[in-house]
mmCIF file of C-alpha atoms in Angstrom:
data_model
loop_
_atom_site.group_PDB
_atom_site.id
_atom_site.type_symbol
_atom_site.label_atom_id
_atom_site.label_comp_id
_atom_site.label_asym_id
_atom_site.label_seq_id
_atom_site.Cartn_x
_atom_site.Cartn_y
_atom_site.Cartn_z
ATOM 1 C CA MET A 1 -48.702 28.590 -60.730
ATOM 2 C CA SER A 2 -50.000 25.952 -58.460
ATOM 3 C CA LYS A 3 -47.692 23.382 -59.988
ATOM 4 C CA LYS A 4 -44.708 25.692 -59.630
ATOM 5 C CA TRP A 5 -45.621 26.412 -56.023
ATOM 6 C CA PHE A 6 -45.981 22.663 -55.370
ATOM 7 C CA ASN A 7 -42.510 21.950 -56.841
ATOM 8 C CA LYS A 8 -40.915 24.717 -54.747
ATOM 9 C CA THR A 9 -42.650 23.401 -51.626
ATOM 10 C CA LEU A 10 -41.557 19.859 -52.397
ATOM 11 C CA ILE A 11 -37.950 20.920 -52.996
ATOM 12 C CA LEU A 12 -37.911 23.108 -49.893
ATOM 13 C CA SER A 13 -39.397 20.269 -47.805
ATOM 14 C CA GLY A 14 -36.835 17.812 -49.176
ATOM 15 C CA VAL A 15 -33.948 20.178 -48.425
ATOM 16 C CA SER A 16 -35.336 20.757 -44.909
ATOM 17 C CA ILE A 17 -35.602 17.016 -44.290
ATOM 18 C CA LEU A 18 -32.057 16.462 -45.573
ATOM 19 C CA ALA A 19 -30.754 19.334 -43.415
ATOM 20 C CA GLY A 20 -32.551 17.874 -40.376
ATOM 21 C CA LEU A 21 -31.129 14.404 -41.045
ATOM 22 C CA PHE A 22 -27.633 15.862 -41.451
ATOM 23 C CA ALA A 23 -28.011 17.850 -38.198
ATOM 24 C CA ALA A 24 -29.193 14.717 -36.351
ATOM 25 C CA TRP A 25 -26.281 12.682 -37.755
ATOM 26 C CA ALA A 26 -23.759 15.429 -36.832
ATOM 27 C CA ALA A 27 -25.172 15.690 -33.290
ATOM 28 C CA ARG A 28 -24.998 11.899 -32.902
ATOM 29 C CA GLU A 29 -21.363 11.823 -34.079
ATOM 30 C CA TYR A 30 -20.440 14.700 -31.751
ATOM 31 C CA ILE A 31 -22.073 13.015 -28.745
ATOM 32 C CA GLN A 32 -20.443 9.648 -29.508
ATOM 33 C CA ASP A 33 -17.048 11.350 -29.871
ATOM 34 C CA LYS A 34 -17.490 13.067 -26.482
ATOM 35 C CA VAL A 35 -18.586 9.776 -24.864
ATOM 36 C CA HIS A 36 -15.495 7.976 -26.212
ATOM 37 C CA GLN A 37 -13.269 10.853 -25.092
ATOM 38 C CA LEU A 38 -14.733 10.821 -21.554
ATOM 39 C CA GLU A 39 -14.469 7.023 -21.340
ATOM 40 C CA LYS A 40 -10.831 7.222 -22.384
ATOM 41 C CA GLU A 41 -10.098 9.903 -19.753
ATOM 42 C CA ALA A 42 -11.899 7.878 -17.077
ATOM 43 C CA GLN A 43 -9.840 4.745 -17.702
ATOM 44 C CA VAL A 44 -7.461 4.112 -14.825
ATOM 45 C CA LYS A 45 -4.309 2.069 -15.257
ATOM 46 C CA THR A 46 -4.407 -0.879 -12.877
ATOM 47 C CA VAL A 47 -1.937 -3.484 -11.681
ATOM 48 C CA LYS A 48 -2.603 -6.931 -10.242
ATOM 49 C CA ARG A 49 -1.887 -7.378 -6.540
ATOM 50 C CA VAL A 50 -2.499 -10.093 -3.950
ATOM 51 C CA VAL A 51 -5.194 -9.201 -1.380
ATOM 52 C CA ALA A 52 -6.830 -11.014 1.522
ATOM 53 C CA ALA A 53 -9.766 -13.067 0.208
ATOM 54 C CA TYR A 54 -11.497 -12.726 3.588
ATOM 55 C CA ASP A 55 -10.696 -11.459 7.097
ATOM 56 C CA LEU A 56 -7.433 -13.023 8.286
ATOM 57 C CA PRO A 57 -6.683 -12.879 12.015
ATOM 58 C CA GLU A 58 -3.162 -12.427 13.311
ATOM 59 C CA GLY A 59 -1.278 -15.734 13.339
ATOM 60 C CA THR A 60 -2.957 -17.199 10.229
ATOM 61 C CA ARG A 61 -0.577 -19.278 8.121
ATOM 62 C CA ILE A 62 -0.969 -17.944 4.547
ATOM 63 C CA GLU A 63 -2.093 -20.384 1.876
ATOM 64 C CA ALA A 64 -3.475 -19.856 -1.623
ATOM 65 C CA VAL A 65 -7.090 -20.143 -0.395
ATOM 66 C CA HIS A 66 -6.572 -17.117 1.878
ATOM 67 C CA VAL A 67 -5.754 -14.691 -0.924
ATOM 68 C CA ALA A 68 -7.152 -13.386 -4.195
ATOM 69 C CA VAL A 69 -5.710 -11.367 -7.059
ATOM 70 C CA ARG A 70 -7.357 -7.996 -7.702
ATOM 71 C CA ASP A 71 -6.779 -5.124 -10.091
ATOM 72 C CA ILE A 72 -5.811 -2.071 -8.057
ATOM 73 C CA PRO A 73 -5.443 1.436 -9.527
ATOM 74 C CA GLU A 74 -1.732 2.091 -10.009
ATOM 75 C CA ALA A 75 -1.927 5.325 -8.001
ATOM 76 C CA TRP A 76 -3.272 3.411 -4.976
ATOM 77 C CA VAL A 77 -0.690 0.619 -4.907
ATOM 78 C CA VAL A 78 1.121 0.437 -1.581
ATOM 79 C CA SER A 79 4.864 -0.151 -1.629
ATOM 80 C CA GLY A 80 5.628 -3.640 -0.424
ATOM 81 C CA SER A 81 2.407 -5.030 -1.880
ATOM 82 C CA LEU A 82 2.690 -8.450 -3.418
ATOM 83 C CA GLU A 83 2.590 -9.207 -7.135
ATOM 84 C CA PRO A 84 0.839 -12.504 -7.961
ATOM 85 C CA GLU A 85 4.094 -14.065 -9.226
ATOM 86 C CA ALA A 86 5.805 -13.430 -5.872
ATOM 87 C CA PHE A 87 3.145 -15.192 -3.779
ATOM 88 C CA VAL A 88 5.055 -18.491 -3.809
ATOM 89 C CA GLN A 89 7.761 -16.820 -1.677
ATOM 90 C CA MET A 90 5.163 -15.777 0.910
ATOM 91 C CA GLU A 91 3.101 -18.963 1.034
ATOM 92 C CA GLY A 92 3.420 -20.628 4.433
ATOM 93 C CA GLN A 93 4.347 -17.442 6.278
ATOM 94 C CA VAL A 94 2.281 -16.143 9.194
ATOM 95 C CA VAL A 95 0.164 -12.976 9.308
ATOM 96 C CA THR A 96 1.579 -10.626 11.976
ATOM 97 C CA THR A 97 -1.160 -7.989 11.644
ATOM 98 C CA ALA A 98 -4.827 -8.876 11.140
ATOM 99 C CA LEU A 99 -5.997 -8.249 7.568
ATOM 100 C CA LYS A 100 -9.514 -7.316 6.475
ATOM 101 C CA ARG A 101 -11.069 -8.744 3.311
ATOM 102 C CA GLY A 102 -9.603 -6.858 0.339
ATOM 103 C CA ASP A 103 -6.564 -5.489 2.211
ATOM 104 C CA PRO A 104 -3.359 -5.811 0.195
ATOM 105 C CA VAL A 105 -0.986 -8.493 1.444
ATOM 106 C CA LEU A 106 2.281 -6.769 2.389
ATOM 107 C CA TRP A 107 5.690 -8.196 3.174
ATOM 108 C CA ALA A 108 5.687 -6.037 6.314
ATOM 109 C CA ASN A 109 2.631 -7.928 7.634
ATOM 110 C CA MET A 110 4.248 -11.373 7.388
ATOM 111 C CA ALA A 111 6.759 -13.428 9.363
ATOM 112 C CA ARG A 112 8.314 -16.821 8.789
ATOM 113 C CA ALA A 113 6.248 -19.620 10.248
ATOM 114 C CA GLY A 114 7.664 -20.857 13.514
ATOM 115 C CA SER A 115 9.475 -17.626 14.301
ATOM 116 C CA ALA A 116 8.745 -16.607 17.858
ATOM 117 C CA PRO A 117 7.194 -13.222 18.571
ATOM 118 C CA PHE A 118 9.571 -10.519 19.727
ATOM 119 C CA SER A 119 8.175 -10.648 23.269
ATOM 120 C CA ALA A 120 9.323 -14.285 23.561
ATOM 121 C CA LYS A 121 12.931 -13.080 23.292
ATOM 122 C CA ILE A 122 12.639 -11.128 26.554
ATOM 123 C CA ASN A 123 13.580 -13.074 29.681
ATOM 124 C CA PRO A 124 10.881 -13.448 32.373
ATOM 125 C CA GLY A 125 10.910 -10.537 34.803
ATOM 126 C CA ARG A 126 12.759 -8.301 32.323
ATOM 127 C CA ARG A 127 11.448 -5.412 30.221
ATOM 128 C CA ALA A 128 12.294 -4.043 26.807
ATOM 129 C CA ILE A 129 12.125 -0.346 26.049
ATOM 130 C CA THR A 130 12.246 1.592 22.828
ATOM 131 C CA ILE A 131 14.672 4.469 22.570
ATOM 132 C CA PRO A 132 14.099 6.737 19.568
ATOM 133 C CA VAL A 133 17.305 7.711 17.786
ATOM 134 C CA ASP A 134 18.179 9.394 14.517
ATOM 135 C CA ALA A 135 20.978 8.604 12.057
ATOM 136 C CA ILE A 136 23.493 10.733 13.962
ATOM 137 C CA ASN A 137 22.734 9.305 17.412
ATOM 138 C CA SER A 138 22.611 5.719 16.178
ATOM 139 C CA VAL A 139 26.252 5.725 15.057
ATOM 140 C CA SER A 140 25.136 5.986 11.417
ATOM 141 C CA GLY A 141 23.506 2.572 11.332
ATOM 142 C CA MET A 142 26.491 0.671 12.768
ATOM 143 C CA LEU A 143 24.479 -0.359 15.835
ATOM 144 C CA VAL A 144 23.141 -3.893 15.283
ATOM 145 C CA PRO A 145 21.085 -6.364 17.330
ATOM 146 C CA GLY A 146 23.284 -8.212 19.811
ATOM 147 C CA ASP A 147 25.514 -5.214 20.601
ATOM 148 C CA LEU A 148 26.041 -4.217 24.237
ATOM 149 C CA ILE A 149 25.825 -0.475 24.879
ATOM 150 C CA ASP A 150 26.083 1.933 27.784
ATOM 151 C CA LEU A 151 23.390 4.570 28.280
ATOM 152 C CA TYR A 152 24.289 7.951 29.702
ATOM 153 C CA VAL A 153 22.079 10.717 31.042
ATOM 154 C CA SER A 154 22.888 14.420 30.873
ATOM 155 C CA PHE A 155 21.362 16.891 33.294
ATOM 156 C CA GLU A 156 22.047 20.183 35.000
ATOM 157 C CA TYR A 157 22.900 20.103 38.691
ATOM 158 C CA ARG A 158 23.799 23.266 40.645
ATOM 159 C CA LYS A 159 24.261 25.196 37.404
ATOM 160 C CA ARG A 160 26.685 22.584 36.067
ATOM 161 C CA GLN A 161 26.053 20.246 33.139
ATOM 162 C CA ILE A 162 26.674 16.668 34.277
ATOM 163 C CA THR A 163 26.784 13.468 32.224
ATOM 164 C CA ALA A 164 26.665 10.221 34.167
ATOM 165 C CA PRO A 165 26.198 6.532 33.320
ATOM 166 C CA LEU A 166 22.568 5.443 33.573
ATOM 167 C CA LEU A 167 22.798 1.786 32.466
ATOM 168 C CA GLN A 168 25.814 -0.273 31.436
ATOM 169 C CA GLY A 169 25.996 -3.359 29.233
ATOM 170 C CA VAL A 170 22.477 -2.942 27.787
ATOM 171 C CA LEU A 171 21.680 -5.556 25.135
ATOM 172 C CA VAL A 172 20.409 -4.163 21.811
ATOM 173 C CA MET A 173 17.604 -6.506 20.765
ATOM 174 C CA ALA A 174 16.479 -4.762 17.572
ATOM 175 C CA THR A 175 17.218 -1.810 15.329
ATOM 176 C CA GLY A 176 14.447 -0.666 13.017
ATOM 177 C CA ARG A 177 12.709 -3.852 11.807
ATOM 178 C CA GLN A 178 15.878 -5.949 12.184
ATOM 179 C CA SER A 179 16.255 -8.248 15.179
ATOM 180 C CA ARG A 180 18.516 -11.156 15.963
ATOM 181 C CA SER A 181 16.730 -14.450 16.528
ATOM 182 C CA GLY A 182 19.484 -16.015 18.625
ATOM 183 C CA LEU A 183 19.314 -13.507 21.466
ATOM 184 C CA PRO A 184 18.994 -14.932 25.005
#
């Protein structure tokens, strides 16, 4: 009886050990599968963009040493940001807005080297003003830098609506981001 009991105990112990090993293996496989699944979900698609390698003050002439290429998450890419292949077109241009280290280099923040600032196009003693307009009031985009326009004001006087000339022959210096470099 003691031998029979010993065999049953040995078999039962062996089965228990095998069941424990199988359970440990199954748990390990499950955990590894979950880790791989979470890593796959956490992967973010990135694209390469040109960024400032260090702080660049306004007026800096852009050269290759001023920039670096970084992987930026696709969802965070700003329109107008520069792909590394397009940098050759921007090299030599001047920074118009100071950039901090890591800021993306944008076409909107650059100007051709040697181009005068907009304020240099205004004659001494004169002033430029901005007049907000929408597509309807701007003659559907047909107004261009260099045009001469008349400005009118409308007001109510003695319960009558009056429209009168305010300024005549006003020079349009810019529309949107477009300006004409040859303006006096």
